[in-house]
Coordinates of C-alpha atoms and ligand atoms in Angstrom, one line a residue:
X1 CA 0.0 0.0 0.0
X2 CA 1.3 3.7 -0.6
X3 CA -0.2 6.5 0.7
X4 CA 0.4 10.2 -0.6
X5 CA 0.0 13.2 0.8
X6 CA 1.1 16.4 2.8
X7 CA 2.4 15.3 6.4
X8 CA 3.4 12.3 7.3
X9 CA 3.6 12.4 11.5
X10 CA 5.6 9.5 13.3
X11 CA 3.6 9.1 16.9
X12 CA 0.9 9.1 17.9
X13 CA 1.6 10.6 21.8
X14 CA 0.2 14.4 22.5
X15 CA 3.3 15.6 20.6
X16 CA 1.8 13.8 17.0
X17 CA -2.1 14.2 17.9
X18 CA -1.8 18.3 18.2
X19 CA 0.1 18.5 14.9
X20 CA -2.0 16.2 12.8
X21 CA -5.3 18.1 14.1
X22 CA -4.5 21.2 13.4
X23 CA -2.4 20.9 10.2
X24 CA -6.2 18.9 9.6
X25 CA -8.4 21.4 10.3
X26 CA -5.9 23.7 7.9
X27 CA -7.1 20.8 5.3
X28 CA -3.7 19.4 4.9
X29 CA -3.5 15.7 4.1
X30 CA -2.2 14.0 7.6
X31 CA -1.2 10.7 8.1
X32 CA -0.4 9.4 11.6
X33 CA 1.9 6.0 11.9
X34 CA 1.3 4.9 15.7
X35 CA 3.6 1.7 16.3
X36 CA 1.0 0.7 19.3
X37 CA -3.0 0.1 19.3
X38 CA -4.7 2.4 21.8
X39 CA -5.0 2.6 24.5
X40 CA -1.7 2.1 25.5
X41 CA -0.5 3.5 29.4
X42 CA 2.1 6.5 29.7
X43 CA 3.7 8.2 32.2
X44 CA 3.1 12.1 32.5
X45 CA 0.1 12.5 34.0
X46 CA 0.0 15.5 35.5
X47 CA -0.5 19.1 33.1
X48 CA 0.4 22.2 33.4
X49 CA -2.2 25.1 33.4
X50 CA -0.3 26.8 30.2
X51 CA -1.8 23.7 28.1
X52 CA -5.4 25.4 28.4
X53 CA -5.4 27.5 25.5
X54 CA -4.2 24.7 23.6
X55 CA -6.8 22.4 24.7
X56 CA -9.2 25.0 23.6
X57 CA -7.6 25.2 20.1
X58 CA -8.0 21.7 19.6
X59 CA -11.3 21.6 20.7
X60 CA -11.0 19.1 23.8
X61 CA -11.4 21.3 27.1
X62 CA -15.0 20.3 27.7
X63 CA -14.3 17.0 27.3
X64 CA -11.3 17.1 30.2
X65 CA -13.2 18.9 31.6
X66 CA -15.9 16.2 32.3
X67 CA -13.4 13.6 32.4
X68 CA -10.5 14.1 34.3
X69 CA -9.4 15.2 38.3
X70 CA -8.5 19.5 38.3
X71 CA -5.5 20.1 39.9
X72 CA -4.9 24.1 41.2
X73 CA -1.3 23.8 42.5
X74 CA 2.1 22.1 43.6
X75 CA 3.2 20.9 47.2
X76 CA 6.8 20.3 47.5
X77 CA 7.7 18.3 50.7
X78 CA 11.4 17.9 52.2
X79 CA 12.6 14.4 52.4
X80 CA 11.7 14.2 56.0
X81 CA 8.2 15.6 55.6
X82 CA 8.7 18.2 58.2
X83 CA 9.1 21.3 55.4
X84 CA 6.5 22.4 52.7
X85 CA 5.5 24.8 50.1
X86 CA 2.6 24.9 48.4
X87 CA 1.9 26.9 44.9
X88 CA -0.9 27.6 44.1
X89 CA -1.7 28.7 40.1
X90 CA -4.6 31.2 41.1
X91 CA -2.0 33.3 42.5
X92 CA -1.4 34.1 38.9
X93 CA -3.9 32.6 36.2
X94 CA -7.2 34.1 36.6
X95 CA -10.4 32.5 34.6
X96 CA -10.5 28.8 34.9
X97 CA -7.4 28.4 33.3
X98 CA -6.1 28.2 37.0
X99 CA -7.3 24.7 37.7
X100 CA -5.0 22.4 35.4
X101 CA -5.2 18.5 34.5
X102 CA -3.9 15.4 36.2
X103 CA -4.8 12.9 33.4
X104 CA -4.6 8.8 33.0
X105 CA -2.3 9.0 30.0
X106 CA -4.1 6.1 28.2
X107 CA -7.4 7.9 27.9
X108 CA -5.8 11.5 27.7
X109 CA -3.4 10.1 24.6
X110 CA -7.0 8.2 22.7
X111 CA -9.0 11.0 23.4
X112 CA -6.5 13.2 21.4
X113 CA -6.0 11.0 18.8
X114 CA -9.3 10.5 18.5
X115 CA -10.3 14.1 17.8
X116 CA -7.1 14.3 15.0
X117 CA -9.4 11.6 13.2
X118 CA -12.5 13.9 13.5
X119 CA -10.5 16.3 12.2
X120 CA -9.6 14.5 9.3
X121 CA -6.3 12.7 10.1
X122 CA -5.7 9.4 9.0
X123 CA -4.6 7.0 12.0
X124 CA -2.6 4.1 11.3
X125 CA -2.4 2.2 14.7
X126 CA -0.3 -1.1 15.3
X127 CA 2.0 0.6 12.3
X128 CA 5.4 1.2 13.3
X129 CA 8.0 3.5 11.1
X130 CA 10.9 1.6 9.8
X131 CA 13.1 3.8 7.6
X132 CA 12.9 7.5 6.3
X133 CA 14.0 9.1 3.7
X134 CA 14.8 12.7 3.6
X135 CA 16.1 13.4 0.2
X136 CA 13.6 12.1 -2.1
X137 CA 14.1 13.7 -5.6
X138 CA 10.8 15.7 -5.4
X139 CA 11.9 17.3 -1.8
X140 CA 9.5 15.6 -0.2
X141 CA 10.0 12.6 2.3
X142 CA 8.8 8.8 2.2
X143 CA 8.5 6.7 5.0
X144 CA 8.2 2.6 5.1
X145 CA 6.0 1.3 7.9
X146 CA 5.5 -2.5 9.0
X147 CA 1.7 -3.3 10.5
X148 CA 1.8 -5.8 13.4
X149 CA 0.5 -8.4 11.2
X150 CA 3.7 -7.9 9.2
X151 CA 2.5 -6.0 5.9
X152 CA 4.6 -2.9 4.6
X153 CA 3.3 0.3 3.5
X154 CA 5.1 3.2 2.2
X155 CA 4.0 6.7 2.8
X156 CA 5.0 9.8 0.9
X157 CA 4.1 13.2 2.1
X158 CA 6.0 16.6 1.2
X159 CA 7.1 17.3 5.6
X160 CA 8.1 15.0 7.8
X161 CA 7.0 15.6 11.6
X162 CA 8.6 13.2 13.7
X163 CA 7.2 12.7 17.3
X164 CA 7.8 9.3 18.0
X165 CA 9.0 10.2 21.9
X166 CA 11.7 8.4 23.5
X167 CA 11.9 5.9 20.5
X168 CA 13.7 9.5 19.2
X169 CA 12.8 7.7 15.6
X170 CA 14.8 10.5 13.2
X171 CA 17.2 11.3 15.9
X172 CA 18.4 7.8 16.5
X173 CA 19.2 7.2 12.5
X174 CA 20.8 10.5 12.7
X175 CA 22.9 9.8 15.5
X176 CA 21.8 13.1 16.8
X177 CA 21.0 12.0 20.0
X178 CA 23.2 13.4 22.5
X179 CA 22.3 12.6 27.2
X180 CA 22.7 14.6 29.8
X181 CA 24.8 12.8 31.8
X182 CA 24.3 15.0 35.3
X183 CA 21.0 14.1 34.8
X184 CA 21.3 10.6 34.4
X185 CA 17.9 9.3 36.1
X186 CA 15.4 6.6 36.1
X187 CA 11.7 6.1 37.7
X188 CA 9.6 2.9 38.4
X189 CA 5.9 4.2 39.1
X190 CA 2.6 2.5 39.3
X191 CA -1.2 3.5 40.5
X192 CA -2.6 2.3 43.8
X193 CA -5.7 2.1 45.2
X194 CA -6.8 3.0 48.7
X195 CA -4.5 5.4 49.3
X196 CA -5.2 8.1 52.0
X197 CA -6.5 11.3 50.2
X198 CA -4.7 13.5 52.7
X199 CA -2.0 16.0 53.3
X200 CA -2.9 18.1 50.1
X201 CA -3.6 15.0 47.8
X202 CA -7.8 14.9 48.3
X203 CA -7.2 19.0 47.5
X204 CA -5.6 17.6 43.9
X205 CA -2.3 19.0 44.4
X206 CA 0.9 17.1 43.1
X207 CA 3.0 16.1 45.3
X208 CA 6.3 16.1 44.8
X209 CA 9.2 14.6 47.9
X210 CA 12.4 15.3 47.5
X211 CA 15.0 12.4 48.0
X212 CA 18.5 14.2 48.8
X213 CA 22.1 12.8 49.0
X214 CA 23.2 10.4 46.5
X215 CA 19.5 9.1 45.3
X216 CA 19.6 13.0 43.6
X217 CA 16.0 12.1 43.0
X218 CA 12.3 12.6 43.9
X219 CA 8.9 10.8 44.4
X220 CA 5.5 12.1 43.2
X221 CA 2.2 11.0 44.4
X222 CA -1.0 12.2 41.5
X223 CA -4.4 11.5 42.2
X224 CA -5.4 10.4 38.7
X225 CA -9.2 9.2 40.3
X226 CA -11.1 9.0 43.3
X227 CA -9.3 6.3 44.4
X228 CA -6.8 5.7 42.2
X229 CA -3.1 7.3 42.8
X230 CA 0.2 7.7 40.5
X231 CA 3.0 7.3 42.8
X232 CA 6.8 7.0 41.0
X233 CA 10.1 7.0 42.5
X234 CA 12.7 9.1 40.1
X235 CA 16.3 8.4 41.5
X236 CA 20.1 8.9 40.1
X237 CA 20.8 5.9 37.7
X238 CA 24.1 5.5 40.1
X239 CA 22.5 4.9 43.2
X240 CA 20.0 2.8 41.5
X241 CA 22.7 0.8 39.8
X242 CA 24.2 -0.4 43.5
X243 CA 20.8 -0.7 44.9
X244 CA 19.8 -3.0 42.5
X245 CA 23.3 -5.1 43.2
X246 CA 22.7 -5.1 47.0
X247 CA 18.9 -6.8 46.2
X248 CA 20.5 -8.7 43.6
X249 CA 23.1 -10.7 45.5
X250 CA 20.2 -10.7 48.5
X251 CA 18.6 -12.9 45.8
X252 CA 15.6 -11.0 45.4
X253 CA 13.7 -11.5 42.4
X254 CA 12.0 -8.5 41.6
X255 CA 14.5 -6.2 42.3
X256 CA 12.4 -3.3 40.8
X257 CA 9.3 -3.8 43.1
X258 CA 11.6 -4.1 45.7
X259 CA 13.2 -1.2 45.5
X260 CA 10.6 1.1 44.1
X261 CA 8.7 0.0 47.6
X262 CA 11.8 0.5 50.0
X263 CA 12.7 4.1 48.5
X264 CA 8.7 5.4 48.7
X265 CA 8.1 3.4 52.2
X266 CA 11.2 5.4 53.6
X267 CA 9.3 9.2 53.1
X268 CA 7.0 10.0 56.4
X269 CA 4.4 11.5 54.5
X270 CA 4.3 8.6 51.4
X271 CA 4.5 5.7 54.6
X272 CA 1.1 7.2 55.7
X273 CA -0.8 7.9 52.4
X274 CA 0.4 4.4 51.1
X275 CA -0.1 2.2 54.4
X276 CA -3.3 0.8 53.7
X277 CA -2.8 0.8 49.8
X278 CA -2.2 -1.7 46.9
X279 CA -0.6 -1.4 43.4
X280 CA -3.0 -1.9 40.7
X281 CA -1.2 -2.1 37.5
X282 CA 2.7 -3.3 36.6
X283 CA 5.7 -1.6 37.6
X284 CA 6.6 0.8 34.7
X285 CA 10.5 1.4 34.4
X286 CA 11.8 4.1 32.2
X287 CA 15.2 5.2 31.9
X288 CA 17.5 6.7 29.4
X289 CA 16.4 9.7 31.0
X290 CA 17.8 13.3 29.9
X291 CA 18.8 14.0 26.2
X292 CA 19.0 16.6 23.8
X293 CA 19.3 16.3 19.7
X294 CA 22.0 18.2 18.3
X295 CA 19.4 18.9 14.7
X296 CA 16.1 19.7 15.1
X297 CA 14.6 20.7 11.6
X298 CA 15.5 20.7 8.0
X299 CA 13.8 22.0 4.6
X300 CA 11.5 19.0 4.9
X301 CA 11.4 17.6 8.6
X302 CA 10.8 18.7 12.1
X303 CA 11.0 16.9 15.4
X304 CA 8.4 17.3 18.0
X305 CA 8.1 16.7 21.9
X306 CA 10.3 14.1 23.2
X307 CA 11.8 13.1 19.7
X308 CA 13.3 16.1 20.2
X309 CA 14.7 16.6 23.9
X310 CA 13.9 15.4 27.1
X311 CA 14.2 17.0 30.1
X312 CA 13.7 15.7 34.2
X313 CA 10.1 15.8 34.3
X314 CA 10.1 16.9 37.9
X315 CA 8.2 20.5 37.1
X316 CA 5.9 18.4 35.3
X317 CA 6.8 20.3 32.0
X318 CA 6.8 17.8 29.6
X319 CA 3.5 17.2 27.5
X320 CA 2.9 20.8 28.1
X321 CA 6.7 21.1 26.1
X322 CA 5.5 18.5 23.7
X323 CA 2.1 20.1 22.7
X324 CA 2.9 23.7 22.7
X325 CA 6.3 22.7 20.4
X326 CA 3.7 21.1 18.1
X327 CA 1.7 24.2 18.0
X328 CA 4.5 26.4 16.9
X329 CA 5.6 24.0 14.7
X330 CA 2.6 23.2 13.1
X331 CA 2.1 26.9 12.4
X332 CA 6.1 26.8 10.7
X333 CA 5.0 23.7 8.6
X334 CA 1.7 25.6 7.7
X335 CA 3.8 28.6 6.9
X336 CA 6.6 26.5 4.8
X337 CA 4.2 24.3 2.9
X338 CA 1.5 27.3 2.0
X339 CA 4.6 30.0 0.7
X340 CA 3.4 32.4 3.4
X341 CA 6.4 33.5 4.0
X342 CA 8.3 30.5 5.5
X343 CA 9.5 28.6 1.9
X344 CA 13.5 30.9 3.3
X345 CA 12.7 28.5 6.6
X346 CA 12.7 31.3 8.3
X347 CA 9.0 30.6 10.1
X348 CA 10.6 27.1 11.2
X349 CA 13.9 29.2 12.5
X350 CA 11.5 31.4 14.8
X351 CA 9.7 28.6 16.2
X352 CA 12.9 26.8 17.1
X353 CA 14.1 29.8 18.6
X354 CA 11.2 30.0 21.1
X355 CA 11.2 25.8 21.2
X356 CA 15.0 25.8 22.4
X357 CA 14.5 28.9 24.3
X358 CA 11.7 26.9 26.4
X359 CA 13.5 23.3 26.9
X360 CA 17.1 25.8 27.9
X361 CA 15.0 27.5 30.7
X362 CA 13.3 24.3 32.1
X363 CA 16.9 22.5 32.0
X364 CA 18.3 25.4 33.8
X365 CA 15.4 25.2 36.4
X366 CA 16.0 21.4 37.0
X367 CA 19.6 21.5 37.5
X368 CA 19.1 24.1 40.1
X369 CA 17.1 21.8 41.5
X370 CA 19.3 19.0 42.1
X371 CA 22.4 21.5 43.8
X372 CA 21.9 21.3 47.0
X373 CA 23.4 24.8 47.9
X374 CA 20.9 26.6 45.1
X375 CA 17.4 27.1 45.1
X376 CA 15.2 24.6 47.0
X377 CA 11.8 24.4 45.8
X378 CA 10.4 23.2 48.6
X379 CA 11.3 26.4 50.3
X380 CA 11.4 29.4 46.5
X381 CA 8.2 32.1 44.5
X382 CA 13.3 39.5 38.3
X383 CA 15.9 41.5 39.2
X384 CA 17.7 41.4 42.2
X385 CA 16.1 44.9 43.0
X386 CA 13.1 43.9 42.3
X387 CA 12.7 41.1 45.2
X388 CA 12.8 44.0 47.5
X389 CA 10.9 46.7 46.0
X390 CA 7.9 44.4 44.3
X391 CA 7.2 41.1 46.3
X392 CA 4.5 40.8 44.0
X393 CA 6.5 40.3 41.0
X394 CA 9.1 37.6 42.5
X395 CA 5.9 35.9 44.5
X396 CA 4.9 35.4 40.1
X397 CA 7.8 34.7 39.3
X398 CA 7.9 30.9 40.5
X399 CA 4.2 30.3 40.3
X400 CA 4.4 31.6 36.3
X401 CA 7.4 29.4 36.0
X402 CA 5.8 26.4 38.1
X403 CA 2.8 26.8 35.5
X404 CA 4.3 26.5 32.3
X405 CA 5.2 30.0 30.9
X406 CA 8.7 29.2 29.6
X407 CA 7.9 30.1 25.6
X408 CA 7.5 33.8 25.1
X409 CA 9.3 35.0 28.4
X410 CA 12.0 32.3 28.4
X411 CA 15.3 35.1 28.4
X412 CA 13.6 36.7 31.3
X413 CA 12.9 33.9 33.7
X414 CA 17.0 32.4 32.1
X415 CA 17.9 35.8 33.6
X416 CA 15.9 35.6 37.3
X417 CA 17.5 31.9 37.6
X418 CA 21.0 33.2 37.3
X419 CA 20.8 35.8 40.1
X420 CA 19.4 33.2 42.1
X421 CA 22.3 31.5 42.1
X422 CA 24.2 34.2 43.7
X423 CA 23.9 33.3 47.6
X424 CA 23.5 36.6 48.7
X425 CA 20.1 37.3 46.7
X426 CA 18.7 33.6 47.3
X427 CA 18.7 34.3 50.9
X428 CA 17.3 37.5 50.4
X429 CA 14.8 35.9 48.1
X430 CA 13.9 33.3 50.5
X431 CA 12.9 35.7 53.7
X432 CA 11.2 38.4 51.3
X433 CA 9.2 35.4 48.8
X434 CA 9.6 32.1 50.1
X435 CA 8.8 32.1 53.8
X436 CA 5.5 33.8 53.5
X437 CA 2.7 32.4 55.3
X438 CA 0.2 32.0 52.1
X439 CA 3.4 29.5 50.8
X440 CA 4.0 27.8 54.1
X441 CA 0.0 26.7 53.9
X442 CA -0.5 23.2 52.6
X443 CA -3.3 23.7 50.9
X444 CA -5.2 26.0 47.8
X445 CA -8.6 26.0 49.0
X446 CA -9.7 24.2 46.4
X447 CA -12.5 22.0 47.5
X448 CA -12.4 18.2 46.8
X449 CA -15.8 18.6 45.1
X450 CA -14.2 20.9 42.5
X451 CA -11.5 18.5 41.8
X452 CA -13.2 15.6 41.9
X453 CA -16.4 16.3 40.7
X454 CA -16.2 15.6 36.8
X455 CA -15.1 12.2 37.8
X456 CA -18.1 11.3 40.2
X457 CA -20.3 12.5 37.9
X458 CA -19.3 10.2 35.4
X459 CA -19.2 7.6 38.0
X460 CA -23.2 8.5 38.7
X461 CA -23.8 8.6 35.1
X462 CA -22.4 5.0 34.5
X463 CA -24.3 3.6 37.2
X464 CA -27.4 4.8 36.1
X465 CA -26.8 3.7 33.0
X466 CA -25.7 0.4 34.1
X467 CA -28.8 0.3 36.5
X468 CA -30.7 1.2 33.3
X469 CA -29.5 -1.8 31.4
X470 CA -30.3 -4.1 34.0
X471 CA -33.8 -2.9 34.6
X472 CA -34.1 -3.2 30.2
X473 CA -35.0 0.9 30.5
X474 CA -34.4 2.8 27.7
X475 CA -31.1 5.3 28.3
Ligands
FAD501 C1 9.0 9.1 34.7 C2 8.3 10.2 33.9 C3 7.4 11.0 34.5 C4 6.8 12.1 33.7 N1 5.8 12.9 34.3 C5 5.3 13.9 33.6 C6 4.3 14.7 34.2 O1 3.8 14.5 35.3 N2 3.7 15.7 33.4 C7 4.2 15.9 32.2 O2 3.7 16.9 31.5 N3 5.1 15.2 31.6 C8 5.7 14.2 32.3 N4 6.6 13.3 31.7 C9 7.0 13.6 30.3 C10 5.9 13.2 29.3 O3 5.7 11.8 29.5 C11 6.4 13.4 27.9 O4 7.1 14.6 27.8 C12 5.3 13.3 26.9 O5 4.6 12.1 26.9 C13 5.8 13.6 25.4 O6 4.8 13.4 24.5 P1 5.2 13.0 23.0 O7 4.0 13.0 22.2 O8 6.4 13.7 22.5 O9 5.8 11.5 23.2 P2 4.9 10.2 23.6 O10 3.8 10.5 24.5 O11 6.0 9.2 24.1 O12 4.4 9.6 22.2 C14 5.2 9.1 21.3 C15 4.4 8.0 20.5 O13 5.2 7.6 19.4 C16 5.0 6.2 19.2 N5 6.2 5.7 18.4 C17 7.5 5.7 18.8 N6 8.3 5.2 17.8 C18 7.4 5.0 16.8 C19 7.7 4.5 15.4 N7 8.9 4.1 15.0 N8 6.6 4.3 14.6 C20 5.3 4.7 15.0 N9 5.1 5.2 16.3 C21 6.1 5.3 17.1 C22 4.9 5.7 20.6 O14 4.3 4.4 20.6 C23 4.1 6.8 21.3 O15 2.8 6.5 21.3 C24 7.2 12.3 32.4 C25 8.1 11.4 31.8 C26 8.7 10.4 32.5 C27 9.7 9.5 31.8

């Protein structure tokens, strides 16, 4: 089989979905190669208030809306659990916009590649990308795919978008990959059920425990459901490494479950969510964890989301990263493909400079979080001058950042990090921002009916239905 047409999209993940639906709606001819059948779990579950607007673009807010748990702010706990800050967005979004996502990545991921179809995007599921070429004679690009049930198709398109995640499809054949070797991580999460909806967690917040010395890493707990919470353990690959040997040579066979349970049982405050709880899915590992690609776009190609970077998702950045890259990008491609004013590449070179721009600042944010003698987010909130004369301003500062507003103000906030780094202003920064009392509260006064409430009523509507069925009642 051979397919022809405009696009051709590698990935089907949030990074592919937001491209093919609006290059769609511009009546472009998009197909989508997804290498898995839906729905198919994820990690990166919980979004970031910036992805509103997009979710409006693309049509899908009502139905998060209705589906999935709000979530207002941030609580980042010391490792003991005896230090806390809470941000909270409404300290800075106002409109609804304030109240963000925490999404199970299976539905979130279908119901976005669901609405590309509506849109017009073809879907090829259970079709994985096998070999690109970028120089076809007629500048355009044809990739060969293999279905699971072994067949090969070819599809032709005049762009390339690749956004294949981790796979890092383009990248990889490159060899353009390049890791970040102080951030060498890796996390094993799962869900649970009957967890304790305390300490911030029934309020929707994401939880986030740091894990100092040489574990360098974190835990977050999400509540994805009413009873159903993401916990995952992110620690330094070297610690994790001699961990694993120590259970090894103990002669313990799942060394993973092992240790993902000994690192979260350890914190105070996951001991008590977790003590009466269970796991309800597999262990998830996922390593190979910080990496950047050395070339991004060409005349005919673009890489999207993860195929194109990925960072430490401890500010819970990344699919917020991934779709709002696809935006811009999708705009370039538009731009490139229609000759308004983008055939130089020059609409392609603006995106990237606001794409880079972005991933730069978050990377700069996370290493400051992992040196100890820098900012410590579980006690933080644009000039040195400024912390004194306009608390308001720094108080934004961290909440904007914490929220997702890396793209258009990226050289500011690049700028605000730096002076933090001088000791002198952090502490001056710290008893002006940090240690005010609406930071030190644990909660955002949301109430659990606001966060939850989409969800139950979906749960009420399902029962009646199901009560319908049983009685033979119409619905
Ligand atoms: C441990 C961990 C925790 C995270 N937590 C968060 C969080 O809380 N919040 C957040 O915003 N982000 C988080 N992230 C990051 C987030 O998961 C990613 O940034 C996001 O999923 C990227 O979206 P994407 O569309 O680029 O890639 P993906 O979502 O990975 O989608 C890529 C798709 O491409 C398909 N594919 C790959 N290769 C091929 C091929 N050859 N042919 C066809 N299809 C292919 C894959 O099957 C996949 O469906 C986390 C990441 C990790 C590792």
């Amino acid at each position: 089989m051979t397919w022809t047409g405009d696009v051709v999209i590698v990935g089907g993940g949030p990074a592919g979905s937001t491209a093919a639906t609006l290059l769609a709606k511009r009546g472009y001819r998009v197909a989508v190669l997804e290498k898995e059948e839906f729905p198919r779990e994820h990690v990166g579950e919980s979004l970031l208030p910036y992805c509103y607007p997009i979710f409006e673009q693309l049509g899908v807010l009502d139905e998060l809306a209705g589906r999935f748990v709000r979530k207002p702010g941030v609580r980042f706990v010391d490792t003991e659990g005896s230090s806390q800050t809470t941000w909270c967005f409404a300290h800075v979004i106002k409109g609804p916009g304030y109240l963000s996502f925490h999404v199970i990545r299976s539905e979130f991921d279908q119901l976005l590649l669901d609405n590309a179809a509506r849109h017009g995007a073809m879907i090829r599921e259970g079709t994985r990308a096998q070999t690109v070429d970028l120089a076809c004679s007629d500048g355009g690009v044809k990739v060969l795919a293999v279905h699971d049930g072994g067949r090969e198709e070819t599809y032709r398109g005049r762009f390339l978008i690749d956004a294949s995640g981790r796979d890092t499809f383009v990248a990889s054949r490159m060899r353009a990959k390049r890791p970040h070797p102080q951030l060498d991580r890796a996390a094993l999460s799962t869900h649970w059920a009957g967890a304790r909806y305390e300490g911030g967690i029934e309020q929707g917040l994401l939880q986030v425990v740091y894990l100092g010395g040489e574990k360098q890493g974190w835990i977050w707990a999400i509540p994805v459901g009413t009873d159903r919470v993401s916990v995952g353990v992110v620690l330094n690959h070297s610690y994790l490494r001699g961990e694993r040997a120590k259970l090894v040579r103990l002669g313990r066979e799942d060394w993973q479950m092992d240790l993902y349970r000994q690192e979260l049982f350890s914190s105070p405050f996951m001991a008590e969510v977790l003590a009466d709880a269970r796991t309800i899915q597999p262990l998830m590992f996922n390593g190979d964890y910080s990496y950047s690609v050395t070339q991004k776009h060409g005349s005919n190609f673009a890489l999207v989301g993860d195929a194109s970077a990925f960072i430490d998702p401890i500010f819970a950045s990344g699919v917020y990263l991934s779709m709002n890259s696809s935006r811009l990008v999708a705009d370039a491609v538009h731009a490139t493909l229609s000759s308004e004013g983008g055939m130089d590449g020059s609409a392609m070179e603006n995106a990237y400079a606001m794409i880079d721009g972005a991933y730069a600042l978050v990377d700069k944010a996370i290493r400051m979080f992992y040196n100890p003698v820098a900012i410590n987010f579980a006690q933080i909130g644009s000039a040195a001058e400024l912390i004194h004369r306009y608390h308001e301003n720094a108080l934004a500062v961290g909440h904007f950042l914490l929220a997702g507003d890396f793209f258009e103000n990226h050289e500011r906030y690049y700028r605000f990090l730096d002076l933090l780094s001088d000791p002198e202003i952090l502490k001056l920064y710290r008893s002006t921002v940090i240690e005010r009392p609406e930071f030190t509260a644990a909660t955002c006064d949301a109430s659990p009916l606001e966060i939850f409430a989409p969800l139950l009523a979906e749960h009420e509507r399902r029962r009646e239905q199901s009560l319908r069925t049983q009685a033979h009642l119409p619905a």
